[in-house]
Coordinates of C-alpha atoms in Angstrom, one line a residue:
M8 CA 0.6 37.9 25.5
E9 CA -1.8 35.4 24.0
L10 CA -0.9 33.3 21.0
E11 CA -3.6 34.9 18.9
E12 CA -2.2 38.4 19.6
I13 CA 1.3 37.3 18.7
F14 CA 0.1 35.9 15.4
R15 CA -1.7 39.1 14.6
I16 CA 1.3 41.3 15.3
I17 CA 3.7 39.1 13.3
I18 CA 1.3 39.1 10.3
Q19 CA 0.8 42.9 10.6
R20 CA 4.6 43.5 10.8
K21 CA 5.2 41.1 7.9
Y22 CA 2.9 42.9 5.6
H23 CA 4.2 46.3 6.6
I24 CA 7.9 45.3 6.1
L25 CA 7.3 43.5 2.8
E26 CA 5.0 46.3 1.5
R27 CA 7.8 48.8 2.0
R28 CA 10.4 46.6 0.4
L29 CA 8.2 45.6 -2.6
E30 CA 6.7 49.1 -3.3
K31 CA 9.6 50.0 -5.7
Y32 CA 8.3 47.2 -7.9
D33 CA 4.7 48.4 -7.5
L34 CA 3.8 45.0 -5.9
V35 CA 2.3 43.8 -2.7
K36 CA 3.2 40.5 -1.0
G37 CA 0.5 38.4 -2.7
Q38 CA 1.4 39.7 -6.2
A39 CA 5.1 39.0 -5.5
E40 CA 4.3 35.5 -4.4
L41 CA 2.1 35.0 -7.5
L42 CA 4.9 36.2 -9.8
L43 CA 7.3 33.7 -8.2
L44 CA 4.7 30.9 -8.6
I45 CA 4.4 31.8 -12.3
K46 CA 8.2 32.0 -12.7
D47 CA 8.5 28.5 -11.1
N48 CA 5.8 27.2 -13.5
D49 CA 6.4 29.2 -16.6
G50 CA 3.8 28.4 -19.2
I51 CA 1.2 27.3 -16.7
T52 CA -2.4 27.8 -17.8
Q53 CA -4.5 30.4 -16.0
N54 CA -6.9 27.7 -14.9
E55 CA -4.0 25.6 -13.4
L56 CA -2.7 28.6 -11.6
A57 CA -6.1 29.4 -10.1
S58 CA -6.4 25.8 -9.0
L59 CA -2.9 25.9 -7.4
I60 CA -3.9 28.7 -5.1
N61 CA -7.6 27.6 -4.8
I62 CA -9.3 30.6 -6.3
K63 CA -11.8 31.0 -9.2
D64 CA -10.4 31.6 -12.7
S65 CA -12.1 35.0 -12.9
S66 CA -10.4 36.0 -9.7
M67 CA -7.0 34.8 -11.1
S68 CA -7.7 36.9 -14.2
V69 CA -8.0 40.0 -12.1
R70 CA -4.8 39.3 -10.2
L71 CA -2.9 38.6 -13.4
N72 CA -4.1 41.9 -14.9
K73 CA -1.9 44.0 -12.6
L74 CA 1.2 41.8 -13.3
E75 CA 0.5 42.0 -17.0
K76 CA 0.0 45.8 -16.9
L77 CA 3.4 46.2 -15.1
G78 CA 5.0 44.1 -17.9
Y79 CA 6.0 41.3 -15.6
I80 CA 4.0 38.6 -17.4
V81 CA 2.3 37.9 -20.7
R82 CA -0.8 35.7 -21.4
E83 CA -0.9 33.8 -24.6
I84 CA -3.6 31.6 -26.1
D85 CA -2.7 27.9 -26.0
E86 CA -2.0 26.7 -29.6
D87 CA -3.5 23.3 -28.8
N88 CA -6.6 24.6 -27.0
L89 CA -7.8 28.0 -27.9
K90 CA -9.9 28.3 -24.7
K91 CA -6.8 28.1 -22.5
K92 CA -4.4 31.0 -21.7
R93 CA -0.8 30.2 -20.8
V94 CA 1.0 32.6 -18.5
Y95 CA 4.7 33.4 -19.0
V96 CA 7.1 35.6 -17.1
T97 CA 8.8 38.4 -19.2
I98 CA 12.4 39.3 -19.0
E99 CA 11.5 42.2 -16.8
G100 CA 9.4 39.9 -14.7
R101 CA 12.3 37.5 -14.2
K102 CA 14.5 40.4 -13.0
V103 CA 11.8 41.5 -10.6
S104 CA 11.1 38.0 -9.4
V105 CA 14.8 37.6 -8.4
Q106 CA 14.4 40.7 -6.2
C107 CA 11.1 39.4 -4.8
R108 CA 12.6 36.1 -3.8
K109 CA 15.5 37.9 -2.2
I110 CA 13.1 40.2 -0.2
L111 CA 10.9 37.3 0.9
N112 CA 14.0 35.2 1.9
E113 CA 15.4 38.2 3.8
F114 CA 12.2 38.5 5.8
D115 CA 12.3 34.8 6.7
M116 CA 15.9 35.3 7.9
L117 CA 14.8 38.3 10.0
L118 CA 11.8 36.3 11.4
Y119 CA 14.0 33.4 12.5
K120 CA 17.0 35.4 13.6
G121 CA 18.4 33.9 16.8
F122 CA 16.7 30.5 16.3
T123 CA 18.7 27.4 16.0
K124 CA 17.8 25.0 13.1
K125 CA 16.3 22.7 15.7
E126 CA 14.2 25.5 17.3
K127 CA 12.9 26.5 13.8
L128 CA 11.9 23.0 13.0
Q129 CA 10.2 22.5 16.4
L130 CA 8.2 25.8 15.9
E131 CA 7.1 24.8 12.4
S132 CA 6.2 21.3 13.6
S133 CA 4.1 22.8 16.5
L134 CA 2.3 25.2 14.2
E135 CA 1.6 22.5 11.7
K136 CA 0.0 20.4 14.5
M137 CA -2.2 23.4 15.4
L138 CA -3.2 23.8 11.8
K139 CA -4.0 20.1 11.5
N140 CA -6.1 20.3 14.6
I141 CA -8.3 23.1 13.3
R142 CA -8.6 21.7 9.8
K143 CA -10.4 18.6 11.3
K144 CA -13.3 20.8 12.5

C-alpha cells in the first residue's frame, strides 16, 4: 500500500472514531481541539485565537458561535479595548474539555499501540522531515 493511501485511511479512521466519541458532547474533532486551545489560553482574544490557528477573525467567530451556543464558552468585551472580545471557558466547558482531552489522548494511545517510545519518535521525526521537504516548495 502506498504512503498516501495509508495517510488517507488513518485520517478517515481518526475522524470516524473521534466523531463517535465526541458526539455525546455535540462536537466534532476541530471543535474539541478549539475548546482545548481556549481552555489552555483562557481569556485569549478572538483575534489572537484566529492568529494561532491561522484563520480569519470572521471564520473564528463562526467557529466560536457553536461552542457558545452549547454553553462551553462565553465571549466578553475587553474592558481596556472595546473592539476586542475575550473568550473564556465556562464551568460546563471545563468539564467537557477534560473529556475531550481524554478522548484525544486515548486515540493517540490507540494509534501508537505496539510502538516502542523509540519507534514513535523515529516515525514522528521521519514525518516531520517529509513535512519540511514539502514546505520548501
